[in-house]
mmCIF file of C-alpha atoms in Angstrom:
data_model
loop_
_atom_site.group_PDB
_atom_site.id
_atom_site.type_symbol
_atom_site.label_atom_id
_atom_site.label_comp_id
_atom_site.label_asym_id
_atom_site.label_seq_id
_atom_site.Cartn_x
_atom_site.Cartn_y
_atom_site.Cartn_z
ATOM 1 C CA MET A 1 0.000 0.000 0.000
ATOM 2 C CA ARG A 2 1.204 3.499 -0.855
ATOM 3 C CA LYS A 3 2.608 5.268 2.204
ATOM 4 C CA ARG A 4 0.973 8.531 3.318
ATOM 5 C CA ILE A 5 2.911 11.119 5.334
ATOM 6 C CA GLY A 6 1.880 14.462 6.734
ATOM 7 C CA ILE A 7 3.884 17.663 7.095
ATOM 8 C CA LEU A 8 3.182 20.773 9.166
ATOM 9 C CA THR A 9 4.908 23.980 10.256
ATOM 10 C CA SER A 10 4.470 25.110 13.868
ATOM 11 C CA GLY A 11 5.424 28.145 15.945
ATOM 12 C CA GLY A 12 6.603 31.477 14.574
ATOM 13 C CA ASP A 13 7.327 31.690 10.872
ATOM 14 C CA CYS A 14 10.817 32.164 9.440
ATOM 15 C CA PRO A 15 12.544 32.103 6.046
ATOM 16 C CA GLY A 16 13.249 28.635 4.676
ATOM 17 C CA LEU A 17 10.103 26.806 5.767
ATOM 18 C CA ASN A 18 8.873 26.527 2.195
ATOM 19 C CA CYS A 19 12.276 25.157 1.160
ATOM 20 C CA VAL A 20 11.812 22.331 3.667
ATOM 21 C CA ILE A 21 8.313 21.603 2.359
ATOM 22 C CA ARG A 22 9.668 21.615 -1.193
ATOM 23 C CA ALA A 23 12.423 19.119 -0.346
ATOM 24 C CA VAL A 24 10.112 16.800 1.600
ATOM 25 C CA VAL A 25 7.484 16.694 -1.140
ATOM 26 C CA SER A 26 10.058 16.237 -3.905
ATOM 27 C CA HIS A 27 11.962 13.402 -2.215
ATOM 28 C CA ALA A 28 8.866 11.641 -0.879
ATOM 29 C CA THR A 29 7.006 11.672 -4.183
ATOM 30 C CA LEU A 30 9.821 11.305 -6.727
ATOM 31 C CA THR A 31 12.036 8.870 -4.807
ATOM 32 C CA TYR A 32 9.536 6.854 -2.769
ATOM 33 C CA ASP A 33 6.240 7.474 -4.588
ATOM 34 C CA TRP A 34 4.505 8.432 -1.333
ATOM 35 C CA GLU A 35 1.468 10.606 -0.841
ATOM 36 C CA VAL A 36 2.180 13.847 1.067
ATOM 37 C CA LEU A 37 -0.510 15.755 2.954
ATOM 38 C CA GLY A 38 0.153 19.313 4.065
ATOM 39 C CA ILE A 39 -1.610 20.138 7.331
ATOM 40 C CA PRO A 40 -2.538 23.845 7.513
ATOM 41 C CA TYR A 41 -1.987 25.917 10.665
ATOM 42 C CA ALA A 42 -0.064 23.332 12.650
ATOM 43 C CA THR A 43 -1.909 21.553 15.455
ATOM 44 C CA GLN A 44 -5.054 23.604 14.848
ATOM 45 C CA GLY A 45 -5.300 22.161 11.341
ATOM 46 C CA LEU A 46 -4.541 18.693 12.670
ATOM 47 C CA ARG A 47 -7.275 19.011 15.274
ATOM 48 C CA GLU A 48 -9.740 20.076 12.566
ATOM 49 C CA ARG A 49 -8.534 17.259 10.268
ATOM 50 C CA GLN A 50 -7.559 19.622 7.488
ATOM 51 C CA ALA A 51 -5.216 18.291 4.829
ATOM 52 C CA ILE A 52 -3.983 19.420 1.415
ATOM 53 C CA ALA A 53 -2.531 16.986 -1.099
ATOM 54 C CA LEU A 54 0.930 18.244 -2.109
ATOM 55 C CA ASN A 55 2.931 17.435 -5.218
ATOM 56 C CA MET A 56 5.984 18.907 -6.920
ATOM 57 C CA HIS A 57 4.052 20.768 -9.582
ATOM 58 C CA GLY A 58 0.997 21.908 -7.667
ATOM 59 C CA TRP A 59 2.556 25.335 -7.055
ATOM 60 C CA ASP A 60 4.337 25.877 -10.383
ATOM 61 C CA LEU A 61 3.984 29.202 -12.125
ATOM 62 C CA ARG A 62 4.598 28.416 -15.807
ATOM 63 C CA GLY A 63 7.083 25.792 -14.710
ATOM 64 C CA ILE A 64 8.776 28.035 -12.132
ATOM 65 C CA ASP A 65 8.903 26.719 -8.566
ATOM 66 C CA PRO A 66 8.434 29.696 -6.212
ATOM 67 C CA LEU A 67 9.007 27.825 -2.936
ATOM 68 C CA LEU A 68 12.783 28.093 -3.095
ATOM 69 C CA ASN A 69 12.776 31.854 -2.504
ATOM 70 C CA MET A 70 9.424 32.441 -0.823
ATOM 71 C CA GLY A 71 9.406 33.519 2.822
ATOM 72 C CA GLY A 72 6.885 32.372 5.418
ATOM 73 C CA THR A 73 5.059 29.079 4.989
ATOM 74 C CA ILE A 74 2.438 28.095 2.445
ATOM 75 C CA LEU A 75 0.860 25.857 5.084
ATOM 76 C CA GLY A 76 0.351 28.649 7.614
ATOM 77 C CA THR A 77 1.374 28.340 11.248
ATOM 78 C CA ILE A 78 0.314 29.252 14.771
ATOM 79 C CA ASN A 79 2.259 29.877 17.977
ATOM 80 C CA LYS A 80 -0.574 30.206 20.465
ATOM 81 C CA GLY A 81 -3.320 28.157 22.073
ATOM 82 C CA ASP A 82 -3.416 25.274 24.525
ATOM 83 C CA THR A 83 -2.758 22.292 22.294
ATOM 84 C CA LEU A 84 -2.451 19.791 25.122
ATOM 85 C CA ALA A 85 -5.968 20.636 26.267
ATOM 86 C CA HIS A 86 -7.216 18.878 23.113
ATOM 87 C CA ILE A 87 -5.048 15.780 23.203
ATOM 88 C CA ASP A 88 -7.829 13.293 22.485
ATOM 89 C CA GLU A 89 -8.944 15.246 19.412
ATOM 90 C CA MET A 90 -5.370 15.441 18.134
ATOM 91 C CA LEU A 91 -4.782 11.735 18.564
ATOM 92 C CA ALA A 92 -8.036 10.898 16.818
ATOM 93 C CA SER A 93 -7.182 13.222 13.932
ATOM 94 C CA TYR A 94 -3.851 11.527 13.260
ATOM 95 C CA GLU A 95 -5.682 8.211 12.958
ATOM 96 C CA ALA A 96 -8.519 9.705 10.890
ATOM 97 C CA LEU A 97 -6.053 11.101 8.345
ATOM 98 C CA ALA A 98 -4.505 7.629 8.092
ATOM 99 C CA LEU A 99 -0.970 8.950 8.388
ATOM 100 C CA ASP A 100 1.957 6.556 8.327
ATOM 101 C CA ALA A 101 4.240 9.286 9.650
ATOM 102 C CA LEU A 102 4.289 12.997 10.429
ATOM 103 C CA ILE A 103 7.151 15.399 9.691
ATOM 104 C CA VAL A 104 7.011 18.546 11.817
ATOM 105 C CA ILE A 105 9.041 21.734 11.426
ATOM 106 C CA GLY A 106 9.230 23.752 14.631
ATOM 107 C CA GLY A 107 11.222 25.419 17.383
ATOM 108 C CA ASP A 108 11.932 24.076 20.848
ATOM 109 C CA GLY A 109 8.463 24.924 22.216
ATOM 110 C CA SER A 110 6.591 23.317 19.340
ATOM 111 C CA LEU A 111 8.831 20.272 19.368
ATOM 112 C CA GLY A 112 8.131 19.715 23.057
ATOM 113 C CA ILE A 113 4.376 19.762 22.534
ATOM 114 C CA LEU A 114 4.436 17.592 19.413
ATOM 115 C CA HIS A 115 6.813 15.119 21.045
ATOM 116 C CA GLU A 116 4.353 14.684 23.917
ATOM 117 C CA LEU A 117 1.469 14.183 21.484
ATOM 118 C CA ALA A 118 3.515 11.588 19.594
ATOM 119 C CA ASN A 119 4.271 9.717 22.811
ATOM 120 C CA ARG A 120 0.616 9.718 23.847
ATOM 121 C CA GLY A 121 -0.612 8.570 20.446
ATOM 122 C CA ASN A 122 2.332 6.376 19.429
ATOM 123 C CA TRP A 123 2.836 8.520 16.337
ATOM 124 C CA ASN A 124 5.635 8.015 13.856
ATOM 125 C CA LEU A 125 7.217 11.451 14.247
ATOM 126 C CA VAL A 126 10.282 13.070 12.666
ATOM 127 C CA ALA A 127 11.195 16.692 13.431
ATOM 128 C CA ILE A 128 13.126 19.459 11.678
ATOM 129 C CA PRO A 129 14.431 22.448 13.690
ATOM 130 C CA LYS A 130 13.544 25.985 12.668
ATOM 131 C CA THR A 131 14.056 29.157 14.660
ATOM 132 C CA ILE A 132 15.542 32.593 14.177
ATOM 133 C CA ASP A 133 16.702 32.379 17.823
ATOM 134 C CA ASN A 134 19.007 29.397 17.098
ATOM 135 C CA ASP A 135 18.167 28.001 20.542
ATOM 136 C CA VAL A 136 17.251 24.415 19.623
ATOM 137 C CA ALA A 137 19.690 22.020 21.285
ATOM 138 C CA LEU A 138 21.836 19.357 19.583
ATOM 139 C CA THR A 139 22.048 21.138 16.238
ATOM 140 C CA GLU A 140 24.540 23.702 14.985
ATOM 141 C CA ARG A 141 22.015 25.027 12.474
ATOM 142 C CA ALA A 142 18.298 25.696 12.438
ATOM 143 C CA VAL A 143 16.279 26.829 9.443
ATOM 144 C CA GLY A 144 15.753 30.612 9.448
ATOM 145 C CA PHE A 145 18.615 31.749 11.681
ATOM 146 C CA ASP A 146 21.087 32.700 8.957
ATOM 147 C CA THR A 147 18.547 34.813 7.078
ATOM 148 C CA ALA A 148 17.497 36.613 10.260
ATOM 149 C CA VAL A 149 21.136 37.432 11.056
ATOM 150 C CA ASN A 150 21.598 38.792 7.538
ATOM 151 C CA THR A 151 18.455 40.906 7.896
ATOM 152 C CA ILE A 152 19.750 42.486 11.108
ATOM 153 C CA VAL A 153 23.214 43.042 9.645
ATOM 154 C CA ASP A 154 21.646 44.832 6.682
ATOM 155 C CA ALA A 155 19.744 47.090 9.089
ATOM 156 C CA LEU A 156 22.933 47.803 11.067
ATOM 157 C CA ASN A 157 24.803 48.671 7.879
ATOM 158 C CA ARG A 158 22.127 51.221 6.989
ATOM 159 C CA LEU A 159 21.818 52.675 10.486
ATOM 160 C CA THR A 160 25.581 53.091 10.863
ATOM 161 C CA PHE A 161 25.712 55.725 8.120
ATOM 162 C CA THR A 162 22.835 57.670 9.669
ATOM 163 C CA ALA A 163 24.403 57.429 13.130
ATOM 164 C CA ALA A 164 27.742 58.706 11.797
ATOM 165 C CA SER A 165 26.101 61.534 9.866
ATOM 166 C CA HIS A 166 24.233 62.860 12.919
ATOM 167 C CA ASP A 167 26.657 61.919 15.735
ATOM 168 C CA ARG A 168 24.005 59.689 17.287
ATOM 169 C CA VAL A 169 23.874 56.532 19.329
ATOM 170 C CA MET A 170 21.592 54.094 17.546
ATOM 171 C CA ILE A 171 19.971 51.422 19.720
ATOM 172 C CA VAL A 172 18.702 48.442 17.740
ATOM 173 C CA GLU A 173 16.414 46.055 19.604
ATOM 174 C CA VAL A 174 16.290 42.529 18.209
ATOM 175 C CA MET A 175 14.479 39.345 19.162
ATOM 176 C CA GLY A 176 15.847 36.975 21.780
ATOM 177 C CA ARG A 177 13.888 36.614 25.012
ATOM 178 C CA SER A 178 16.134 34.049 26.684
ATOM 179 C CA ALA A 179 18.905 33.396 24.151
ATOM 180 C CA GLY A 180 21.245 35.962 22.632
ATOM 181 C CA HIS A 181 22.524 34.120 19.549
ATOM 182 C CA LEU A 182 20.762 36.467 17.145
ATOM 183 C CA ALA A 183 22.032 39.656 18.792
ATOM 184 C CA LEU A 184 25.563 38.301 19.231
ATOM 185 C CA HIS A 185 26.030 37.001 15.683
ATOM 186 C CA ALA A 186 24.446 40.021 14.019
ATOM 187 C CA GLY A 187 26.140 42.503 16.337
ATOM 188 C CA ILE A 188 29.627 41.182 15.605
ATOM 189 C CA ALA A 189 28.993 40.895 11.861
ATOM 190 C CA GLY A 190 27.305 44.314 11.749
ATOM 191 C CA GLY A 191 30.044 46.231 13.558
ATOM 192 C CA ALA A 192 28.183 47.011 16.797
ATOM 193 C CA ASP A 193 29.951 48.784 19.649
ATOM 194 C CA VAL A 194 27.718 47.275 22.335
ATOM 195 C CA ILE A 195 25.900 43.919 22.335
ATOM 196 C CA LEU A 196 23.569 43.121 25.230
ATOM 197 C CA ILE A 197 22.282 39.548 25.561
ATOM 198 C CA PRO A 198 20.255 37.653 28.199
ATOM 199 C CA GLU A 199 23.181 35.434 29.191
ATOM 200 C CA LEU A 200 25.417 38.333 30.337
ATOM 201 C CA SER A 201 23.955 41.044 32.539
ATOM 202 C CA TYR A 202 25.044 44.649 31.998
ATOM 203 C CA THR A 203 25.390 47.800 34.074
ATOM 204 C CA ILE A 204 24.269 51.252 32.991
ATOM 205 C CA SER A 205 27.452 52.815 34.336
ATOM 206 C CA ARG A 206 29.704 50.476 32.318
ATOM 207 C CA LEU A 207 27.571 50.960 29.219
ATOM 208 C CA CYS A 208 27.781 54.747 29.486
ATOM 209 C CA GLN A 209 31.501 54.570 30.264
ATOM 210 C CA HIS A 210 32.083 52.543 27.104
ATOM 211 C CA ILE A 211 30.211 55.032 24.922
ATOM 212 C CA ALA A 212 32.005 57.966 26.573
ATOM 213 C CA GLU A 213 35.348 56.284 25.914
ATOM 214 C CA LEU A 214 34.505 55.911 22.238
ATOM 215 C CA ARG A 215 33.871 59.673 22.081
ATOM 216 C CA ASP A 216 36.615 60.997 24.350
ATOM 217 C CA ARG A 217 39.466 58.626 23.606
ATOM 218 C CA TRP A 218 38.795 57.574 20.044
ATOM 219 C CA GLN A 219 36.806 60.585 18.773
ATOM 220 C CA ARG A 220 33.955 58.313 17.718
ATOM 221 C CA LYS A 221 30.896 60.552 18.006
ATOM 222 C CA PHE A 222 28.440 57.805 17.159
ATOM 223 C CA ALA A 223 27.814 54.257 18.349
ATOM 224 C CA ILE A 224 25.702 51.222 17.497
ATOM 225 C CA VAL A 225 24.087 49.330 20.376
ATOM 226 C CA VAL A 226 22.438 45.952 19.676
ATOM 227 C CA VAL A 227 20.190 44.742 22.481
ATOM 228 C CA ALA A 228 18.262 41.484 22.699
ATOM 229 C CA GLU A 229 14.728 41.942 23.985
ATOM 230 C CA GLY A 230 15.577 39.733 26.979
ATOM 231 C CA ALA A 231 18.808 41.489 28.015
ATOM 232 C CA LYS A 232 19.120 41.870 31.794
ATOM 233 C CA LEU A 233 20.522 44.488 34.132
ATOM 234 C CA CYS A 234 23.068 43.493 36.773
ATOM 235 C CA LEU A 235 21.484 42.912 40.184
ATOM 236 C CA GLU A 236 22.890 46.122 41.633
ATOM 237 C CA ASP A 237 21.167 48.138 38.915
ATOM 238 C CA VAL A 238 17.806 46.379 39.170
ATOM 239 C CA GLN A 239 16.694 47.881 42.504
ATOM 240 C CA GLU A 240 17.995 51.308 41.552
ATOM 241 C CA ASN A 241 16.016 51.351 38.308
ATOM 242 C CA ILE A 242 12.899 49.418 39.314
ATOM 243 C CA ALA A 243 10.904 52.612 39.854
ATOM 244 C CA SER A 244 11.919 54.134 36.545
ATOM 245 C CA ALA A 245 9.033 55.206 34.350
ATOM 246 C CA CYS A 246 10.614 53.254 31.514
ATOM 247 C CA ALA A 247 12.098 50.260 33.293
ATOM 248 C CA PRO A 248 11.309 46.965 31.528
ATOM 249 C CA PRO A 249 8.753 45.529 31.165
ATOM 250 C CA LYS A 250 7.029 48.942 31.233
ATOM 251 C CA CYS A 251 8.751 49.665 27.935
ATOM 252 C CA GLY A 252 11.128 47.880 25.604
ATOM 253 C CA ARG A 253 14.794 47.266 26.379
ATOM 254 C CA GLY A 254 15.870 49.555 23.563
ATOM 255 C CA GLN A 255 13.925 52.568 24.781
ATOM 256 C CA TYR A 256 15.039 51.993 28.364
ATOM 257 C CA ILE A 257 18.695 51.978 27.320
ATOM 258 C CA ALA A 258 18.201 55.115 25.212
ATOM 259 C CA ASP A 259 16.711 56.918 28.215
ATOM 260 C CA GLN A 260 19.558 55.805 30.458
ATOM 261 C CA ILE A 261 22.226 56.951 27.996
ATOM 262 C CA ALA A 262 20.551 60.332 27.709
ATOM 263 C CA GLN A 263 20.377 60.613 31.489
ATOM 264 C CA CYS A 264 23.986 59.637 32.203
ATOM 265 C CA SER A 265 25.241 62.020 29.492
ATOM 266 C CA GLN A 266 23.030 64.854 30.811
ATOM 267 C CA ASN A 267 21.196 64.779 27.459
ATOM 268 C CA LEU A 268 24.356 65.621 25.532
ATOM 269 C CA ILE A 269 24.173 62.376 23.540
ATOM 270 C CA ASP A 270 21.459 62.146 20.900
ATOM 271 C CA THR A 271 19.882 58.672 20.777
ATOM 272 C CA ARG A 272 17.460 56.902 18.458
ATOM 273 C CA VAL A 273 15.773 53.516 18.854
ATOM 274 C CA SER A 274 14.919 51.039 16.115
ATOM 275 C CA VAL A 275 12.887 47.967 17.070
ATOM 276 C CA LEU A 276 13.201 45.518 14.174
ATOM 277 C CA GLY A 277 10.387 43.276 15.411
ATOM 278 C CA HIS A 278 8.864 40.910 12.894
ATOM 279 C CA ILE A 279 11.020 42.269 10.079
ATOM 280 C CA GLN A 280 13.518 39.705 11.370
ATOM 281 C CA ARG A 281 11.129 36.854 10.546
ATOM 282 C CA GLY A 282 10.396 37.863 6.973
ATOM 283 C CA GLY A 283 12.240 37.950 3.689
ATOM 284 C CA ILE A 284 13.746 35.690 1.090
ATOM 285 C CA PRO A 285 15.763 32.826 2.632
ATOM 286 C CA SER A 286 19.536 33.056 2.329
ATOM 287 C CA ALA A 287 21.548 30.533 0.334
ATOM 288 C CA LEU A 288 22.658 28.819 3.563
ATOM 289 C CA ASP A 289 19.089 28.508 4.838
ATOM 290 C CA ARG A 290 17.988 27.094 1.471
ATOM 291 C CA LEU A 291 20.752 24.492 1.588
ATOM 292 C CA THR A 292 20.067 23.631 5.227
ATOM 293 C CA ALA A 293 16.332 23.317 4.594
ATOM 294 C CA THR A 294 16.880 21.088 1.572
ATOM 295 C CA VAL A 295 19.251 18.720 3.386
ATOM 296 C CA PHE A 296 16.976 18.607 6.452
ATOM 297 C CA GLY A 297 13.900 17.841 4.338
ATOM 298 C CA LYS A 298 15.631 15.080 2.398
ATOM 299 C CA THR A 299 17.072 13.528 5.557
ATOM 300 C CA ALA A 300 13.712 13.605 7.351
ATOM 301 C CA VAL A 301 12.078 11.645 4.532
ATOM 302 C CA ASP A 302 14.893 9.086 4.611
ATOM 303 C CA LEU A 303 14.391 8.653 8.369
ATOM 304 C CA VAL A 304 10.729 7.884 7.734
ATOM 305 C CA ALA A 305 11.725 5.340 5.073
ATOM 306 C CA GLN A 306 14.136 3.718 7.539
ATOM 307 C CA GLY A 307 11.535 3.617 10.305
ATOM 308 C CA LYS A 308 13.650 5.816 12.577
ATOM 309 C CA PHE A 309 11.039 7.793 14.486
ATOM 310 C CA GLY A 310 11.177 10.021 17.539
ATOM 311 C CA GLN A 311 14.152 11.751 15.930
ATOM 312 C CA MET A 312 15.002 15.327 14.985
ATOM 313 C CA VAL A 313 17.333 16.081 12.096
ATOM 314 C CA GLY A 314 20.292 17.957 13.549
ATOM 315 C CA TRP A 315 23.396 19.470 11.964
ATOM 316 C CA GLN A 316 26.654 18.427 13.595
ATOM 317 C CA ASN A 317 30.223 18.456 12.253
ATOM 318 C CA GLY A 318 29.142 19.221 8.721
ATOM 319 C CA GLU A 319 26.503 16.511 8.466
ATOM 320 C CA ALA A 320 22.758 16.108 8.971
ATOM 321 C CA ILE A 321 22.240 13.417 11.613
ATOM 322 C CA PRO A 322 19.299 12.077 13.661
ATOM 323 C CA VAL A 323 19.162 13.024 17.350
ATOM 324 C CA PRO A 324 16.448 11.899 19.809
ATOM 325 C CA ILE A 325 13.701 14.496 20.153
ATOM 326 C CA GLN A 326 13.448 13.779 23.871
ATOM 327 C CA ASP A 327 17.099 14.821 24.294
ATOM 328 C CA VAL A 328 16.530 17.970 22.238
ATOM 329 C CA VAL A 329 13.534 18.944 24.359
ATOM 330 C CA ALA A 330 15.389 18.214 27.610
ATOM 331 C CA GLN A 331 18.370 20.404 26.641
ATOM 332 C CA SER A 332 16.501 23.298 25.011
ATOM 333 C CA PRO A 333 16.546 26.254 24.905
ATOM 334 C CA LEU A 334 20.224 26.423 24.037
ATOM 335 C CA HIS A 335 21.885 29.554 25.424
ATOM 336 C CA VAL A 336 24.988 31.495 24.443
ATOM 337 C CA ASN A 337 28.073 30.259 26.244
ATOM 338 C CA PRO A 338 29.339 33.310 28.210
ATOM 339 C CA GLN A 339 32.884 31.912 27.963
ATOM 340 C CA GLY A 340 32.519 30.873 24.327
ATOM 341 C CA SER A 341 34.645 31.946 21.383
ATOM 342 C CA LEU A 342 32.093 34.406 19.991
ATOM 343 C CA VAL A 343 31.805 36.327 23.265
ATOM 344 C CA GLN A 344 35.593 36.373 23.646
ATOM 345 C CA SER A 345 36.007 37.503 20.038
ATOM 346 C CA ALA A 346 33.555 40.347 20.602
ATOM 347 C CA ARG A 347 35.539 41.527 23.620
ATOM 348 C CA CYS A 348 38.771 41.381 21.615
ATOM 349 C CA LEU A 349 37.130 43.738 19.119
ATOM 350 C CA GLY A 350 36.455 46.216 21.906
ATOM 351 C CA ILE A 351 32.723 45.490 22.043
ATOM 352 C CA TYR A 352 30.984 45.800 25.408
ATOM 353 C CA VAL A 353 28.990 42.567 25.856
ATOM 354 C CA GLY A 354 28.078 42.798 29.517
ATOM 355 C CA GLU A 355 29.869 41.636 32.612
ATOM 356 C CA LYS A 356 32.200 38.640 32.683
ATOM 357 C CA THR A 357 30.708 37.339 35.929
#
């Protein structure tokens, strides 16, 4: 009997999801002659037993395949709701759709939920990591991260010229609630002077001292500050600033830092804040994300063919390999190593990245 597999995208969108779908459908249909069902809107679509038959030429535009360079996901996705409150419906839907296996593309939160559903329902599950935060454990790459870094670097390149022209400090707030990979990678590549991440707390006095040193010692009248949305003050600064009208979470980290820089410079330093927000999630996937997505999709289909379930496709030492989803869930989210080579490299470049302890 012809095998039938399902595929869904879950959690926040990111560039490269459609490349994964493209690779899965191509390999499953052309190599194995399987039927592939796309499940719209993640677990919501599964619960409602929605399914779309996918094939390699169903989305052609005069023979042109748009999925390779299309952002977002053609299947739609959700990152809200209480999925586990509807476990029985989910389990029944998997059976009703007569799936032989399910390939899911998600971040650490989605993978945890789907792994639990698979355990409850004895599903044949294979996972593919995607996240612009790069915080999924046991993989050196996740679909979407490289494009998001490039998007931020492009913004920093543009803002640097404006900052230099007006002698301003530009504060750029990026995503990263608990992990600072995005801010750290983009900040180094984009020439930031300050990078603030959740894993290393910072002090206002040291931040202001660093900016003052750039101006007084090196005659740099502008600066670029990259701050992750989850960056944290040192403990000694928390109590002092807790009553501030703009202390997080009353306002964003970027605006708070701008206010503090203005205050410590007695309003002599002109600041501007750019919150990139969901711009980081959009756009055409980079070449690296396209390659990663293609290899992940192909490998996931092969794992289904080999009957190796309960696995996530990870990237380690230049190869796509299977790793147990339960281990991924247990070790996620993956945080920046405060003693790692990237943090040390940033410090060697004269970038303030928070306190060493």
